XYZ file of C-alpha atoms in Angstrom:
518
model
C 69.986 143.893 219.478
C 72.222 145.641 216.753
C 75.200 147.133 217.099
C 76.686 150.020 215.735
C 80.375 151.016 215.404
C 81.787 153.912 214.674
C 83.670 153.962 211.431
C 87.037 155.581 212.880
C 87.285 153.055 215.839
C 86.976 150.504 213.109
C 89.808 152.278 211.512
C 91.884 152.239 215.065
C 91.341 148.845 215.395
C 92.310 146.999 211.897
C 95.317 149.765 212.031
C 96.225 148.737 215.120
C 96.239 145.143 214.300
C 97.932 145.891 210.952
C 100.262 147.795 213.254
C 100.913 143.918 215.924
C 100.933 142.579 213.109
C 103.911 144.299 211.439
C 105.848 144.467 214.788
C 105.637 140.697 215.517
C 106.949 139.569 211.504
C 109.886 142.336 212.215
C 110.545 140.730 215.801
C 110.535 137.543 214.172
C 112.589 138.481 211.764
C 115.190 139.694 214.055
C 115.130 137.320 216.735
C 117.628 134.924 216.895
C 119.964 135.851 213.549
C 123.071 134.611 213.345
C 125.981 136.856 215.041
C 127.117 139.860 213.121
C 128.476 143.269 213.277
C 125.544 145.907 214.778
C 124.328 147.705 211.937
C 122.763 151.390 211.549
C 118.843 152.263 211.194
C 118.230 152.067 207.529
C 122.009 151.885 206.205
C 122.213 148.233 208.615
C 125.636 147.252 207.688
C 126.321 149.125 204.399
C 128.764 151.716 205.760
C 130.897 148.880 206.761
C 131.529 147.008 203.870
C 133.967 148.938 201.731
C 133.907 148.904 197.927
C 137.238 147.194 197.477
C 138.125 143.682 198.066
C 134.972 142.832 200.491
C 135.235 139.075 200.702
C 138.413 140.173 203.135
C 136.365 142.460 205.558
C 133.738 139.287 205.188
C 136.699 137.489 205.883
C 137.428 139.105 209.097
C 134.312 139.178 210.086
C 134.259 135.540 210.023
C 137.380 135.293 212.519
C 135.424 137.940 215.054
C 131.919 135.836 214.893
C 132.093 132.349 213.632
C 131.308 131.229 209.723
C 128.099 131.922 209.336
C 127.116 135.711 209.537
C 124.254 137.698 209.801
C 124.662 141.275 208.395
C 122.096 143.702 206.730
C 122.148 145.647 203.481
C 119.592 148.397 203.990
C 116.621 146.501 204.850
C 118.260 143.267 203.371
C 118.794 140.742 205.177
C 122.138 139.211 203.917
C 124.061 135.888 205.123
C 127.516 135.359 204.971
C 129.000 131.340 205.045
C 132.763 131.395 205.385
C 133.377 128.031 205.651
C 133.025 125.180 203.524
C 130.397 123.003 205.882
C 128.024 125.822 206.162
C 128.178 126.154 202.506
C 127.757 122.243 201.880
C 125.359 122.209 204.904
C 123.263 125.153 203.284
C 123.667 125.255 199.492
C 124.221 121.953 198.671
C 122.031 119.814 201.225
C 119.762 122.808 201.038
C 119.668 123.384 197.653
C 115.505 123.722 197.342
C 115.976 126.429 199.370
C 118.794 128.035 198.582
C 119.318 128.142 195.354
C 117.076 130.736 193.976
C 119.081 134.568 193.294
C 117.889 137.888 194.397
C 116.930 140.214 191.296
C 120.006 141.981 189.407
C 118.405 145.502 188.525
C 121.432 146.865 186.927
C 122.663 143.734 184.795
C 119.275 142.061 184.334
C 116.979 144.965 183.982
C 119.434 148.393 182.246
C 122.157 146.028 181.038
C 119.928 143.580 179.659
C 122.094 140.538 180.128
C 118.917 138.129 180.234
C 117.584 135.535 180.266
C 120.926 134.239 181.647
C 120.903 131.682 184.034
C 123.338 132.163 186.420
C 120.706 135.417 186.824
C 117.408 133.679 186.730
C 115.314 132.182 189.895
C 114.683 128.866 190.069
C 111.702 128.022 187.525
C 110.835 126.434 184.447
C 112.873 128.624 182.132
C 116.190 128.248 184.446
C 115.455 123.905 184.841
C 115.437 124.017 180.405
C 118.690 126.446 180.550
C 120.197 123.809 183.223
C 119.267 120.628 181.094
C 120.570 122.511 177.898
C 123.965 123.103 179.713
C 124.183 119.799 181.497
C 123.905 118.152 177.676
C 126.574 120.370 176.448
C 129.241 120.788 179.015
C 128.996 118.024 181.999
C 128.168 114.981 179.501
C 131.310 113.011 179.218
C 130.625 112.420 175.595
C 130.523 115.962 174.741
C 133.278 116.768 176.696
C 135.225 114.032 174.668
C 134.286 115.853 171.473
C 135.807 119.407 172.503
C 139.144 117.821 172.833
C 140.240 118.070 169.694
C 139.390 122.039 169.181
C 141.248 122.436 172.613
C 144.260 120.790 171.252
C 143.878 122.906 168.625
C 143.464 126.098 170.454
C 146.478 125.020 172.435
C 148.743 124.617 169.579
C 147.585 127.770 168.357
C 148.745 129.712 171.772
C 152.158 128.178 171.712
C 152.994 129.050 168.462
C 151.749 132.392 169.399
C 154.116 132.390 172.284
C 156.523 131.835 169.912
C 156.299 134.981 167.683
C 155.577 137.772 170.651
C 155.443 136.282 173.509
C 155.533 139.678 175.542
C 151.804 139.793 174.739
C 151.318 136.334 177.071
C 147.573 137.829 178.416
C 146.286 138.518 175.216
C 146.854 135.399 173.933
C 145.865 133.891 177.152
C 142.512 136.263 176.139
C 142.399 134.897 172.286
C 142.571 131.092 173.481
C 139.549 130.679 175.895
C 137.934 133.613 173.521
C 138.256 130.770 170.343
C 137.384 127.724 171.987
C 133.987 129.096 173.174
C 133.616 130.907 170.215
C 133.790 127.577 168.516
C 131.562 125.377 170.901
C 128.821 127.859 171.159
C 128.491 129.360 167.402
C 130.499 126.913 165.200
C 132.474 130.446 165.018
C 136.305 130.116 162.779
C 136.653 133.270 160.555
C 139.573 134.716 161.905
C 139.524 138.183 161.419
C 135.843 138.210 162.310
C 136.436 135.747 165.546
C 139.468 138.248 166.952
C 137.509 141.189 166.602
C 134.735 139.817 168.357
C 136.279 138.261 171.335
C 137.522 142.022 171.392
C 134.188 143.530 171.486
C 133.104 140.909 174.060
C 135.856 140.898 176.112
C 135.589 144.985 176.770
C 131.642 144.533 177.116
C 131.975 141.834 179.642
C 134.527 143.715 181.793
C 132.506 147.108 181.637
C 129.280 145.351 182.683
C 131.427 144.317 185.510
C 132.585 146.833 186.429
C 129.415 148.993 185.951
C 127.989 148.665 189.531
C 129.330 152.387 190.746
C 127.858 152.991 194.118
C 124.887 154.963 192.421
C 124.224 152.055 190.304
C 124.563 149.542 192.830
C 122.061 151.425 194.782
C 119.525 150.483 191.838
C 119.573 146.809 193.097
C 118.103 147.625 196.367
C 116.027 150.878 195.384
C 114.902 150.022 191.737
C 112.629 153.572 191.824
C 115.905 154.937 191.293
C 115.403 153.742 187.009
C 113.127 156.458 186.865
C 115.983 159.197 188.024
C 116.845 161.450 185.245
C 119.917 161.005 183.545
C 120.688 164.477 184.187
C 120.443 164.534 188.047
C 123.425 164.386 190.139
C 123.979 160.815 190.137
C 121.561 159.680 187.095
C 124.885 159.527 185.002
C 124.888 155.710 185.697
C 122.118 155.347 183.327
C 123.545 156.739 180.269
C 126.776 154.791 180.554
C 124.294 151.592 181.082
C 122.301 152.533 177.669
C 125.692 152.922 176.034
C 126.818 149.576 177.209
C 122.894 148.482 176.653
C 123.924 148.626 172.904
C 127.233 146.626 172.685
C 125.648 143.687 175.111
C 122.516 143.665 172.367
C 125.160 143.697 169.686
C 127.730 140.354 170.969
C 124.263 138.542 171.643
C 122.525 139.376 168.058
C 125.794 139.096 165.705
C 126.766 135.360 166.176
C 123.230 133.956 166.482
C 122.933 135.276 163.288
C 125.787 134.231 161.646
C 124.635 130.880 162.606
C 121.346 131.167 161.539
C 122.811 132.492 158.227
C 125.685 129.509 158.000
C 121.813 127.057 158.538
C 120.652 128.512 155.388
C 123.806 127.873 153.481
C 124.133 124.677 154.844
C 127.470 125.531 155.876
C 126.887 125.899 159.861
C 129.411 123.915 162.046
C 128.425 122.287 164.882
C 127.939 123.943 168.160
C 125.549 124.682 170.786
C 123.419 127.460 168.921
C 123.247 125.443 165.432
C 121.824 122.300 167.246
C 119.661 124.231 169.810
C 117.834 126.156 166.506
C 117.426 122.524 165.320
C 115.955 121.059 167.945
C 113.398 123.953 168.856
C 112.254 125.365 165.739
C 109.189 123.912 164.398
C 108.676 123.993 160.528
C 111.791 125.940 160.284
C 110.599 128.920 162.435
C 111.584 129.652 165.734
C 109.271 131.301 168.362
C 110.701 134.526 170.025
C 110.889 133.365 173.328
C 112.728 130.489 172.113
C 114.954 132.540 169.721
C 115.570 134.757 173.390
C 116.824 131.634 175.274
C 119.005 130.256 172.808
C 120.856 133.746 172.558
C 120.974 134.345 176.653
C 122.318 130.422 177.424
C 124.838 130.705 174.217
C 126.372 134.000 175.140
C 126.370 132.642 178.789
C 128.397 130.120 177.622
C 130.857 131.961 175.802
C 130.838 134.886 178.204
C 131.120 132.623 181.541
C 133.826 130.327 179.544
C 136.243 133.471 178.676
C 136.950 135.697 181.365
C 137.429 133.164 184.326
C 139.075 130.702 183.011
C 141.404 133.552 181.021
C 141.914 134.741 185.137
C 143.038 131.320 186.643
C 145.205 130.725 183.530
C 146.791 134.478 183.765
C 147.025 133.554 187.748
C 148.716 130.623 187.239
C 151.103 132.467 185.577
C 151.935 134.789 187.810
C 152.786 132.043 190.453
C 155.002 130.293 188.436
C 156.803 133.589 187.848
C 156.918 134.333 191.123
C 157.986 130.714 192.427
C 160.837 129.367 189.724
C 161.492 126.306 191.640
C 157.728 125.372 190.998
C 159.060 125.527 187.329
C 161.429 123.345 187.693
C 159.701 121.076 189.435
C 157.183 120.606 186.685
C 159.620 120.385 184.404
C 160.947 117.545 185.352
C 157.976 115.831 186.333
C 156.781 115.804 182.543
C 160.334 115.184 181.362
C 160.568 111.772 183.327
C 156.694 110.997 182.645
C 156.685 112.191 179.071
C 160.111 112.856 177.611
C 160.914 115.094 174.781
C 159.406 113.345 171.614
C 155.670 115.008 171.815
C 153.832 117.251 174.234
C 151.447 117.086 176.718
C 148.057 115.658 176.217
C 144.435 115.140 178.583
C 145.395 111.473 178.805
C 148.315 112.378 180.506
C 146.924 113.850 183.192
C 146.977 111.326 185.689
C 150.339 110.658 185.149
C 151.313 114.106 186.054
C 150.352 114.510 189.818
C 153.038 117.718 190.558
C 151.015 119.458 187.319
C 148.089 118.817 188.508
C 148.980 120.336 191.738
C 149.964 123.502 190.387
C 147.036 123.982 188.828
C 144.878 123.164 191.877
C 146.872 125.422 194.196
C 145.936 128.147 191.338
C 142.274 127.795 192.061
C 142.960 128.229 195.276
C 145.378 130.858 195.636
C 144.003 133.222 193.955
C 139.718 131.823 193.447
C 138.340 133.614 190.182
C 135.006 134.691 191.898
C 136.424 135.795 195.575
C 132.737 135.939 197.104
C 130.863 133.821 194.494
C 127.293 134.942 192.910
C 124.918 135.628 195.503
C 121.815 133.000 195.907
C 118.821 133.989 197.881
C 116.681 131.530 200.047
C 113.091 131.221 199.116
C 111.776 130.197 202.691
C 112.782 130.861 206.245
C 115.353 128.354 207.596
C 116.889 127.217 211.088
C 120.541 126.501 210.835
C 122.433 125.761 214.683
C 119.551 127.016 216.121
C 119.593 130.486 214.255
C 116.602 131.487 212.106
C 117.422 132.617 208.549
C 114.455 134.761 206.790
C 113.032 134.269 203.211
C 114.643 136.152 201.271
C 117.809 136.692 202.665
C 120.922 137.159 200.269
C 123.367 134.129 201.083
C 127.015 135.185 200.279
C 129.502 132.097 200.182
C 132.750 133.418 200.856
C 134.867 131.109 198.934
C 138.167 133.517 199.585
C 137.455 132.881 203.343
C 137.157 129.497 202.308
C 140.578 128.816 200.591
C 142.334 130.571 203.339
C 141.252 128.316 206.015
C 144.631 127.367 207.674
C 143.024 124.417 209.502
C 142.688 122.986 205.533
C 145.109 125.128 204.046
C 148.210 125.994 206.410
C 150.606 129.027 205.507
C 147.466 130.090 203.402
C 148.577 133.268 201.578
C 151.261 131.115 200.290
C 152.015 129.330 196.868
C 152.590 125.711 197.769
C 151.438 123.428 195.035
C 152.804 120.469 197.558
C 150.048 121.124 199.795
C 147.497 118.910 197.193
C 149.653 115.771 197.392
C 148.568 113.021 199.532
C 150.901 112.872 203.033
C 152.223 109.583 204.049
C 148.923 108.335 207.119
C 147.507 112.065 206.497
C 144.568 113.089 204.873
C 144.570 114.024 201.324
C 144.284 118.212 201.092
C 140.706 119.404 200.389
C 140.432 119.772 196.689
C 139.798 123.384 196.003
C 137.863 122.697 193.281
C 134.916 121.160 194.979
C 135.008 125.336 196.313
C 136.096 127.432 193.700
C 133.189 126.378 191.196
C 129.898 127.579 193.093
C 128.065 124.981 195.248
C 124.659 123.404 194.614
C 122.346 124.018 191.958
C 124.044 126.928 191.244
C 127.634 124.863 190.418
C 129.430 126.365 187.368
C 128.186 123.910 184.824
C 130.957 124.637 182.486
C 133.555 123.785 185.260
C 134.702 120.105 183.327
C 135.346 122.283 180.381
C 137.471 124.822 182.082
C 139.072 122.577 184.274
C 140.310 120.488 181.368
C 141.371 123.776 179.772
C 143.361 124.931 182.477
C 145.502 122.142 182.786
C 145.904 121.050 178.990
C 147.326 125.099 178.812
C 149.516 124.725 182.161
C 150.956 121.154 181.099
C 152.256 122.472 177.934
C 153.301 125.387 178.981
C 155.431 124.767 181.266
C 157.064 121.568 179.516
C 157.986 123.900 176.578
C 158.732 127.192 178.040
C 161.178 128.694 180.440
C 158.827 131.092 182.790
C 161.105 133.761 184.842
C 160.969 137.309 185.956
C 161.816 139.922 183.573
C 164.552 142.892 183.585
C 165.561 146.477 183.212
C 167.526 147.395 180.312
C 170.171 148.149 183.282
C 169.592 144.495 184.232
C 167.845 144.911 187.319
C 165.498 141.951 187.661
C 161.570 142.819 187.553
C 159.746 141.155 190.280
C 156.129 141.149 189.549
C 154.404 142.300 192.111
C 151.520 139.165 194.088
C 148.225 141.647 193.851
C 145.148 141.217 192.619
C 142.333 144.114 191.091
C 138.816 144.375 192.981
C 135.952 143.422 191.498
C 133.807 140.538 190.955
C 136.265 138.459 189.654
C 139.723 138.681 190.963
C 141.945 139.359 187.994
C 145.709 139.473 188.608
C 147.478 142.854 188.137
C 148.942 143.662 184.933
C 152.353 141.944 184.870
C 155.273 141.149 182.818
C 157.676 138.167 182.506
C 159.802 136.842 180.246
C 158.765 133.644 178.315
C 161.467 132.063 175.790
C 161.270 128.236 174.518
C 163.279 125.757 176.940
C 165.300 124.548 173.367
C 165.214 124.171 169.787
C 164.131 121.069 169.642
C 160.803 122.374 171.563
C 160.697 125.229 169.277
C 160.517 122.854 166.285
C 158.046 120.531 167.189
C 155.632 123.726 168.652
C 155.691 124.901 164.705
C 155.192 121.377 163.470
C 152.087 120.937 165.339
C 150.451 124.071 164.649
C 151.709 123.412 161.043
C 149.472 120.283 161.509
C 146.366 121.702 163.478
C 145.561 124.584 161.008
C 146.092 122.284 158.058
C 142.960 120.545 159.470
């Protein structure tokens, strides 16, 4: 017997069962989520995250629902960890699953900051970018041959401090600026070197700050490329092909000037000079190869610059703001060091109050306030809550450096905090926090680590740190705030920084006399 069937009940029934089908992957993609605030239909949870300073609302959220939180941006699932063990638990023990990112329209795609790594999902391309940067900045060799160009750099600031030191932040700016200059390109013309780190420091900051709501909107709705520059709204996309332009241009300029310096034979070593080496074959180098040299150098300078130019600038601002901190320090390296020479990495494990200082920095005031965003590649359980593919995973690290279980009288600057108490536990170390978890850890975080607290060391044993003052005397408090934005950069501030003696003075102008004559 044959049967027949009519075409549109055939259509009822595979629609309808497209139709279960749909409803019981949204039902289990809803059931059981982690607590979180009760969204709208299509918006979810976007009207309540405001545009400024949203690690705090994610903050607060945290003390309403518990430290992990499930919220929703538009039809994006997001999760929030505000504590350390859900990030450890997650990211780190995790880390197949959670370490891939969700897609960067704006940056990636109009910007065209790529191939970057701390962009890319987890792949071939991103494992070669990892193994480049693991060579270059976590092997302790490597690390031991940037020690002399730091001590350079940082002879190089203090004599700058010297001549003006009212402009402390741009020299701040010109320090990290050199030293990656240096490690990445084999960069040292001057003139050229300052008014690149120039050009690159304005590029980097407008990318950053870039993501208008419009823009933003382009992460989530990428059909929104194709909206004409001229519509209400659309404007985004001019200012993006403007900024296009100068990202091409800091990317191009100092691959080629190594590539030139190769033919000369004159190139210095550094990152791009031995990368070219290593990949080109018969003295040609593919495109695609020629691509991820310039994306992981520029990473490398770009990441190295403006964060650890924001903990250095931050650290600053506490020790203005806390003189006995100063003084403290002071005579920490006076007893441990004396007056004869300055600070150098060997010291640093004789100078436990220094190191302090700097780690109450990190915390204080972390660079990257809610981190960069991974994404998880396959649903997860976590306390008995299911966590879909594809979810955004936020770690919270300002949430997490203002845990007063850890961290008590959190908002506070209390450098004491880090040293071990007599039958206590040592204070978490904020920087197993502040540099990313996972496979997505800051792999330039030995670099800038050692940075940070070669700067602070001999800073503070040559200077005298203290508020400024009105002509009319009035003293100049400067004011504890910090800007919005993807990195947490301090207000502009002033202080006033003058050498501790002459005899400092002197030896600052010897050295530098020294380091530039090599």
């Amino acid at each position: 017997m044959n049967a027949s069937f009519d075409p549109q009940t055939v259509a009822a029934v595979v629609a309808l069962g497209l139709l279960c089908r749909w409803l019981l992957a949204l039902w289990y993609n809803t059931v059981n989520l982690p607590p979180g605030p009760t969204g709208l239909p299509f918006l979810g949870n976007v009207h309540q995250i405001p545009l400024q300073y949203p690690h705090k609302t994610l903050y607060e959220w945290g003390q309403r629902y518990g430290d992990i939180i499930h919220a929703r941006l538009f039809q994006k699932h997001v999760l929030v960890l505000d504590s350390t063990k859900a990030a450890e638990d997650l990211l780190d023990k995790r880390a197949a699953k959670y370490s891939d990112r969700p897609h960067f329209t704006l940056l990636e795609d109009l910007l065209q900051w790529k191939p970057l790594m701390v962009f890319m999902s987890q792949g071939e391309t991103f494992r070669l970018h990892r193994k480049w940067y693991q060579s270059f900045l976590e092997n302790r060799q490597s690390l031991r041959t940037y020690e002399s160009m730091q001590q350079r750099e940082v002879d190089s600031l203090l004599l700058a401090l010297l001549e003006s030191p009212e402009n402390v932040a741009y020299h701040l700016k010109r320090f990290t600026g050199s030293l990656m200059l240096e490690i990445a390109y084999g960069y040292t013309e001057t003139s050229e070197k300052d008014a690149y780190i120039r050009l690159a420091s304005e590029t980097i900051t407008q990318s950053l700050e870039a993501g208008t709501l419009v823009a933003s909107l382009v992460d989530f709705f990428p059909i929104l490329l194709y909206l004409p520059h001229w519509f209400p709204g659309g404007g985004f996309k001019s200012n993006a092909m403007k900024l296009h332009g100068r990202v091409w241009q800091i990317m191009e300029s100092p691959f080629r000037y190594v590539q030139q310096a190769i033919a000369c034979s004159t190139a210095r070593p550094s990152f791009t000079s031995f990368m070219i080496d290593q990949t080109a074959k018969e003295g040609q180098l593919a495109e695609e190869d020629e691509l991820n040299i310039k994306g992981a150098a520029i990473l490398m300078y770009s990441g190295g610059t403006d964060t650890t130019n924001t903990a250095l600038l931050t650290l600053l601002l506490a020790i203005a703001l806390h003189p006995e901190v100063l003084r403290k320090a002071q005579a920490e390296i006076d007893e441990k060091i004396g007056p004869s020479r300055l600070p150098t990495l060997e010291d640093r494990a004789s100078l436990p109050y220094v190191e302090c200082i700097v780690k109450e920095a990190y915390r204080w005031n972390p660079v990257l306030p809610a981190g960069i965003p991974h994404q998880l590649r396959e649903d997860d359980e976590y306390r008995g809550y299911h966590i879909p593919r594809g979810s955004m995973v936020i770690s919270n690290i300002w949430a997490m450096t203002r845990d007063s279980a850890t961290y008590p009288d959190s908002d506070s600057f209390l450098p004491e905090r880090h040293l071990p108490s007599r039958g206590g536990p040592i204070c978490r170390d904020p920087k197993s926090i502040v540099f990313g978890f996972g496979r997505r850890i800051c792999p330039g975080r030995f670099l800038a680590d050692s940075s940070v607290w070669l700067i602070a060391a001999n800073l503070l044993a040559t200077f005298d740190i203290m508020n400024a003052r009105h002509p009319n005397g009035d003293v100049i408090t400067p004011e504890n705030a910090f800007l919005s934005g993807a990195v947490s950069h301090p207000k502009p501030f002033i202080c006033t920084i003058r050498p501790r003696n002459k005899a400092y003075t002197e030896m600052i102008t010897q050295r530098s006399t020294s380091s530039l004559a090599i």
